[in-house]
Amino acid sequence: MNTSNAAHTALLTTVLGTLLFAAAAVPCAATVKTAAYNGKSYDISLKYDDECYPGDAVFIRMKLTSSQGYKKTKTSASVELKDTKKKRIDSTDFFALKNGINGVELLAGIPLSSFIAPDTYTLTITYSFSGMDPMEFSLPLTVLKKEFTEETIPLDGKNTAIKKDDSKERYQQIQKLNAILETSNPASVYQLSAFSLPVQSPRRTSFFADRRIYTYQGGGQTTGLHYGIDFGVPEGTIVSACAAGKVVMAEMRNSTGYSVVIEHLPGLYSLYYHLSSMNVKAGQMVKQHDKIGLSGQTGLATGPHLHWEIRLNTAAVSPDFFTGNFAYEPVK
């Protein structure tokens, strides 16, 4: 390609200045934005949402094509989230959805902390297509204000002991889970369509990113953040996989009881805690709606419920975000 970085950015800015509106597709604040760039050597088209809330995620779906063909092994892309002072907040690599003779379709998702300040941000995309020189362009992003619930949870003797547990066993369990959540396998693309709720119940007893204070029996307290959604369902309620994927953990843990973790996309996992029993094993493939266990109150639980959590690149994100068309899949 003969255009310089500056000229390329200007061309993209011109196109992005006339972004087309589409129907709302994900539980963000705005409609999907589309943009395109047509060059001499290749073309780019993309979709993303330019307004989101704290605790959600930002996904970008990008397609690069060339009539001259392309080299799969020499194509890469990444995205970086920056604030108004151009300070990097987070970054991640794109992974391939489809490879063809003339191009590739890519997807990337960046989690937004529930503590991120409402403000304007920039998504800077850097890519190298078919071995060409690296290029970059930027997309605007607005994070809107959102209020989160605050709650105080008194713990009995059993739960106080679990919360204060600093044993080697619990430490090893935490390290094992963290190692899983830190894994991002580019080949692990199991489902792009909307996720479903894991139980057939509208009753929620706690919400994503609740700011919590735990009070201990005998005195003392600690603060924490609730990383998922709690469904107040009776013990023995069927729990289903929210999406197709690979079971990467199914075991008893000190704090979360019987726990199941499923990988859905590179770096994207769903977690199910406090089960009374499990119907799956690590390494098993599951389909959306498959039964994976029964709800319960094992581990640190003040009553029977299901804790459902989603992690993206290790960060907890709102599970509700993924019940929309977060990957901009074509409607069938």
Coordinates of N, CA, C and O in Angstrom, one line a residue, residues 67-164:
S67 N -8.3 -8.4 -3.4 CA -8.5 -9.2 -4.6 C -7.2 -10.0 -5.0 O -7.3 -10.9 -5.8
Q68 N -6.1 -9.6 -4.4 CA -4.8 -10.2 -4.7 C -4.5 -11.3 -3.8 O -3.5 -11.9 -3.8
G69 N -5.5 -11.7 -2.9 CA -5.2 -12.7 -1.9 C -4.4 -12.2 -0.7 O -4.0 -11.0 -0.7
Y70 N -4.2 -13.1 0.3 CA -3.5 -12.6 1.4 C -2.7 -13.8 2.1 O -3.0 -14.9 1.8
K71 N -1.8 -13.4 3.0 CA -1.0 -14.4 3.7 C -1.5 -14.5 5.1 O -1.3 -13.6 5.9
K72 N -2.1 -15.6 5.4 CA -2.7 -15.9 6.8 C -1.6 -15.7 7.9 O -1.9 -15.0 8.9
T73 N -0.4 -16.2 7.7 CA 0.6 -16.2 8.7 C 1.2 -14.8 9.0 O 1.9 -14.6 9.9
K74 N 0.9 -13.9 8.0 CA 1.5 -12.6 8.1 C 0.4 -11.5 8.4 O 0.6 -10.3 8.0
T75 N -0.7 -11.9 8.9 CA -1.8 -11.0 9.2 C -2.0 -11.0 10.7 O -2.2 -12.1 11.3
S76 N -2.0 -9.8 11.3 CA -2.3 -9.7 12.8 C -2.9 -8.4 13.1 O -2.8 -7.4 12.3
A77 N -3.6 -8.3 14.2 CA -4.2 -7.0 14.6 C -4.4 -7.0 16.1 O -4.5 -8.0 16.8
S78 N -4.3 -5.8 16.7 CA -4.6 -5.6 18.1 C -5.3 -4.3 18.3 O -5.4 -3.4 17.5
V79 N -5.9 -4.2 19.5 CA -6.7 -2.9 19.8 C -6.2 -2.5 21.2 O -6.0 -3.3 22.1
E80 N -6.1 -1.2 21.4 CA -5.7 -0.6 22.7 C -6.7 0.5 23.1 O -7.1 1.3 22.3
L81 N -7.1 0.4 24.4 CA -8.1 1.4 24.9 C -7.3 2.4 25.6 O -6.5 2.1 26.5
K82 N -7.5 3.7 25.3 CA -6.8 4.8 25.8 C -7.7 5.9 26.4 O -8.8 6.1 25.8
D83 N -7.3 6.6 27.4 CA -8.1 7.7 27.9 C -7.8 9.0 27.2 O -7.0 9.0 26.2
T84 N -8.3 10.1 27.7 CA -8.2 11.4 27.0 C -6.7 11.9 27.0 O -6.3 12.7 26.2
K85 N -5.9 11.4 28.0 CA -4.5 11.7 28.1 C -3.6 10.7 27.3 O -2.4 10.7 27.5
K86 N -4.3 9.9 26.5 CA -3.6 8.9 25.7 C -2.9 7.8 26.5 O -2.0 7.2 26.1
K87 N -3.3 7.7 27.8 CA -2.8 6.6 28.7 C -3.5 5.3 28.4 O -4.7 5.2 28.3
R88 N -2.7 4.3 28.2 CA -3.2 2.9 27.9 C -3.9 2.4 29.1 O -3.4 2.3 30.2
I89 N -5.2 1.9 28.9 CA -6.0 1.3 30.0 C -5.9 -0.2 29.8 O -5.8 -0.9 30.8
D90 N -6.1 -0.7 28.6 CA -6.1 -2.1 28.3 C -5.8 -2.3 26.9 O -5.9 -1.4 26.1
S91 N -5.5 -3.6 26.5 CA -5.2 -3.9 25.1 C -5.5 -5.4 25.0 O -5.4 -6.2 25.9
T92 N -5.7 -5.8 23.7 CA -5.9 -7.3 23.4 C -5.6 -7.5 22.0 O -5.7 -6.6 21.1
D93 N -5.4 -8.7 21.6 CA -5.2 -9.1 20.2 C -6.5 -9.5 19.6 O -7.4 -10.1 20.3
F94 N -6.6 -9.3 18.3 CA -7.8 -9.9 17.5 C -7.5 -11.4 17.3 O -6.3 -11.8 17.3
F95 N -8.6 -12.1 17.1 CA -8.4 -13.5 16.7 C -9.3 -13.8 15.5 O -10.3 -13.0 15.3
A96 N -8.9 -14.8 14.7 CA -9.6 -15.0 13.4 C -10.9 -15.7 13.6 O -11.0 -16.7 14.4
L97 N -12.0 -15.3 12.9 CA -13.2 -16.0 12.9 C -13.3 -16.8 11.6 O -13.8 -18.0 11.6
K98 N -13.0 -16.2 10.5 CA -13.0 -16.9 9.2 C -11.8 -16.5 8.3 O -11.5 -15.3 8.3
N99 N -11.2 -17.5 7.7 CA -10.1 -17.2 6.8 C -10.6 -17.7 5.4 O -11.2 -18.8 5.2
G100 N -10.3 -16.9 4.4 CA -10.7 -17.2 3.0 C -9.5 -16.9 2.1 O -8.4 -16.5 2.6
I101 N -9.7 -17.1 0.9 CA -8.7 -16.9 -0.1 C -8.3 -15.5 -0.2 O -7.1 -15.1 -0.3
N102 N -9.2 -14.6 -0.1 CA -9.0 -13.1 -0.3 C -8.9 -12.3 1.0 O -8.8 -11.1 0.9
G103 N -9.1 -13.0 2.2 CA -9.1 -12.1 3.4 C -9.4 -12.9 4.6 O -9.6 -14.1 4.6
V104 N -9.6 -12.1 5.7 CA -9.9 -12.7 7.0 C -10.9 -11.8 7.8 O -10.9 -10.6 7.6
E105 N -11.7 -12.5 8.6 CA -12.6 -11.7 9.5 C -12.1 -11.9 10.9 O -11.8 -13.0 11.4
L106 N -12.0 -10.8 11.7 CA -11.4 -10.8 13.0 C -12.3 -10.3 14.1 O -13.2 -9.5 13.7
L107 N -12.1 -10.7 15.3 CA -12.9 -10.2 16.4 C -12.0 -10.0 17.6 O -11.0 -10.7 17.9
A108 N -12.3 -8.9 18.4 CA -11.6 -8.6 19.6 C -12.5 -8.0 20.6 O -13.5 -7.3 20.2
G109 N -12.3 -8.3 21.9 CA -13.1 -7.7 22.9 C -12.3 -7.2 24.1 O -11.4 -7.9 24.5
I110 N -12.6 -6.0 24.6 CA -11.9 -5.5 25.7 C -12.9 -5.2 26.8 O -14.0 -4.6 26.6
P111 N -12.6 -5.7 28.0 CA -13.6 -5.5 29.2 C -13.4 -4.1 29.7 O -12.4 -3.5 29.7
L112 N -14.6 -3.6 30.1 CA -14.6 -2.2 30.8 C -14.8 -2.4 32.3 O -15.8 -3.0 32.7
S113 N -13.9 -2.0 33.1 CA -14.0 -2.1 34.5 C -15.3 -1.4 35.0 O -15.8 -0.4 34.4
S114 N -15.9 -1.9 36.0 CA -17.1 -1.3 36.6 C -16.8 0.0 37.3 O -17.6 0.8 37.7
F115 N -15.5 0.3 37.5 CA -15.0 1.5 38.1 C -14.5 2.5 37.1 O -14.1 3.6 37.5
I116 N -14.6 2.2 35.8 CA -14.1 3.2 34.8 C -14.9 4.4 34.8 O -16.2 4.4 35.0
A117 N -14.3 5.6 34.7 CA -15.0 6.9 34.8 C -15.8 7.2 33.5 O -15.3 6.9 32.4
P118 N -17.0 7.7 33.7 CA -17.7 8.2 32.5 C -16.9 9.2 31.8 O -16.5 10.2 32.4
D119 N -16.6 9.0 30.5 CA -15.7 10.0 29.8 C -15.7 9.5 28.3 O -16.2 8.5 27.9
T120 N -14.9 10.2 27.6 CA -14.6 9.8 26.2 C -13.2 9.1 26.1 O -12.3 9.5 26.8
Y121 N -13.2 8.0 25.3 CA -12.0 7.2 25.2 C -11.7 7.0 23.8 O -12.5 7.3 22.9
T122 N -10.5 6.3 23.5 CA -10.1 6.0 22.1 C -9.8 4.6 22.0 O -9.1 4.0 22.9
L123 N -10.2 3.9 21.0 CA -9.8 2.6 20.6 C -8.9 2.7 19.5 O -9.3 3.0 18.4
T124 N -7.6 2.3 19.7 CA -6.6 2.4 18.6 C -6.3 1.0 18.1 O -5.9 0.1 18.9
I125 N -6.6 0.8 16.8 CA -6.4 -0.5 16.2 C -5.1 -0.5 15.4 O -4.9 0.4 14.5
T126 N -4.2 -1.4 15.7 CA -3.0 -1.6 14.9 C -3.0 -2.9 14.2 O -3.4 -3.9 14.8
Y127 N -2.7 -2.9 12.9 CA -2.8 -4.2 12.2 C -1.7 -4.3 11.1 O -1.2 -3.2 10.6
S128 N -1.4 -5.5 10.7 CA -0.5 -5.8 9.6 C -1.2 -6.8 8.7 O -1.5 -7.9 9.2
F129 N -1.5 -6.4 7.5 CA -2.3 -7.3 6.6 C -1.4 -7.9 5.6 O -0.7 -7.2 4.8
S130 N -1.3 -9.2 5.6 CA -0.6 -10.0 4.6 C 0.9 -9.6 4.5 O 1.4 -9.6 3.4
G131 N 1.5 -9.3 5.6 CA 2.9 -8.9 5.6 C 3.2 -7.5 5.3 O 4.4 -7.1 5.2
M132 N 2.2 -6.7 5.1 CA 2.4 -5.3 4.8 C 2.9 -4.5 6.0 O 2.8 -5.0 7.2
D133 N 3.4 -3.3 5.9 CA 3.8 -2.5 7.0 C 2.6 -2.3 8.0 O 1.5 -2.1 7.6
P134 N 2.9 -2.3 9.3 CA 1.9 -2.0 10.3 C 1.2 -0.7 10.1 O 1.9 0.3 9.8
M135 N -0.1 -0.6 10.2 CA -0.9 0.6 10.1 C -1.8 0.7 11.3 O -2.0 -0.3 12.1
E136 N -2.3 1.9 11.6 CA -3.3 2.0 12.7 C -4.3 3.1 12.4 O -4.1 4.0 11.5
F137 N -5.4 3.0 13.1 CA -6.4 4.0 13.1 C -7.2 4.0 14.4 O -7.0 3.0 15.2
S138 N -8.0 5.0 14.7 CA -8.6 5.1 16.0 C -10.1 5.2 15.8 O -10.6 5.8 14.8
L139 N -10.8 4.7 16.8 CA -12.3 4.8 16.9 C -12.7 5.5 18.2 O -12.1 5.3 19.3
P140 N -13.7 6.4 18.2 CA -14.1 7.0 19.4 C -15.0 6.1 20.3 O -15.8 5.3 19.8
L141 N -14.9 6.3 21.6 CA -15.7 5.5 22.5 C -16.2 6.4 23.7 O -15.4 7.1 24.2
T142 N -17.4 6.3 24.0 CA -18.0 7.1 25.1 C -18.5 6.1 26.2 O -19.3 5.2 25.9
V143 N -18.0 6.3 27.4 CA -18.5 5.5 28.5 C -19.5 6.3 29.3 O -19.1 7.4 29.8
L144 N -20.7 5.8 29.4 CA -21.8 6.6 30.1 C -21.8 6.2 31.6 O -21.2 5.2 32.1
K145 N -22.5 7.0 32.4 CA -22.6 6.8 33.8 C -23.5 5.6 34.2 O -24.6 5.4 33.5
K146 N -23.2 4.9 35.2 CA -24.0 3.8 35.7 C -23.8 3.6 37.2 O -22.7 3.7 37.7
E147 N -24.9 3.5 37.9 CA -24.9 3.3 39.3 C -24.9 1.8 39.7 O -25.6 1.0 39.0
F148 N -24.2 1.4 40.7 CA -24.2 0.0 41.1 C -24.7 -0.1 42.6 O -24.5 0.9 43.4
T149 N -25.3 -1.2 42.9 CA -25.9 -1.4 44.2 C -24.8 -1.6 45.3 O -23.8 -2.2 45.0
E150 N -25.1 -1.1 46.5 CA -24.3 -1.4 47.6 C -25.1 -2.2 48.6 O -26.2 -2.0 48.8
E151 N -24.4 -3.2 49.2 CA -25.1 -4.1 50.2 C -24.2 -4.6 51.2 O -23.0 -4.7 51.0
T152 N -24.7 -4.8 52.4 CA -24.0 -5.4 53.5 C -24.5 -6.8 53.8 O -25.7 -7.1 53.9
I153 N -23.6 -7.8 53.9 CA -23.9 -9.2 54.0 C -23.3 -9.7 55.3 O -22.1 -9.8 55.4
P154 N -24.2 -10.0 56.3 CA -23.7 -10.6 57.6 C -23.4 -12.1 57.4 O -24.2 -12.8 56.8
L155 N -22.2 -12.6 57.8 CA -21.8 -13.9 57.7 C -21.9 -14.7 59.0 O -21.6 -14.2 60.0
D156 N -22.4 -15.9 58.9 CA -22.4 -16.8 60.1 C -21.1 -17.4 60.3 O -20.1 -17.0 59.6
G157 N -20.9 -18.2 61.3 CA -19.6 -18.8 61.7 C -19.0 -19.6 60.5 O -17.8 -19.4 60.3
K158 N -19.8 -20.4 59.8 CA -19.3 -21.2 58.7 C -18.8 -20.3 57.6 O -17.6 -20.5 57.1
N159 N -19.5 -19.3 57.2 CA -19.1 -18.5 56.1 C -18.0 -17.5 56.5 O -17.2 -17.1 55.7
T160 N -18.0 -17.1 57.8 CA -16.8 -16.3 58.2 C -15.5 -17.1 58.1 O -14.5 -16.5 57.7
A161 N -15.6 -18.4 58.5 CA -14.4 -19.2 58.4 C -13.9 -19.3 56.9 O -12.7 -19.3 56.6
I162 N -14.9 -19.5 56.0 CA -14.6 -19.6 54.6 C -14.0 -18.3 54.0 O -13.0 -18.4 53.3
K163 N -14.6 -17.2 54.4 CA -14.1 -15.9 54.0 C -12.7 -15.6 54.5 O -11.8 -15.0 53.8
K164 N -12.4 -16.1 55.7 CA -11.0 -15.8 56.3 C -10.0 -16.9 56.0 O -8.9 -16.8 56.4

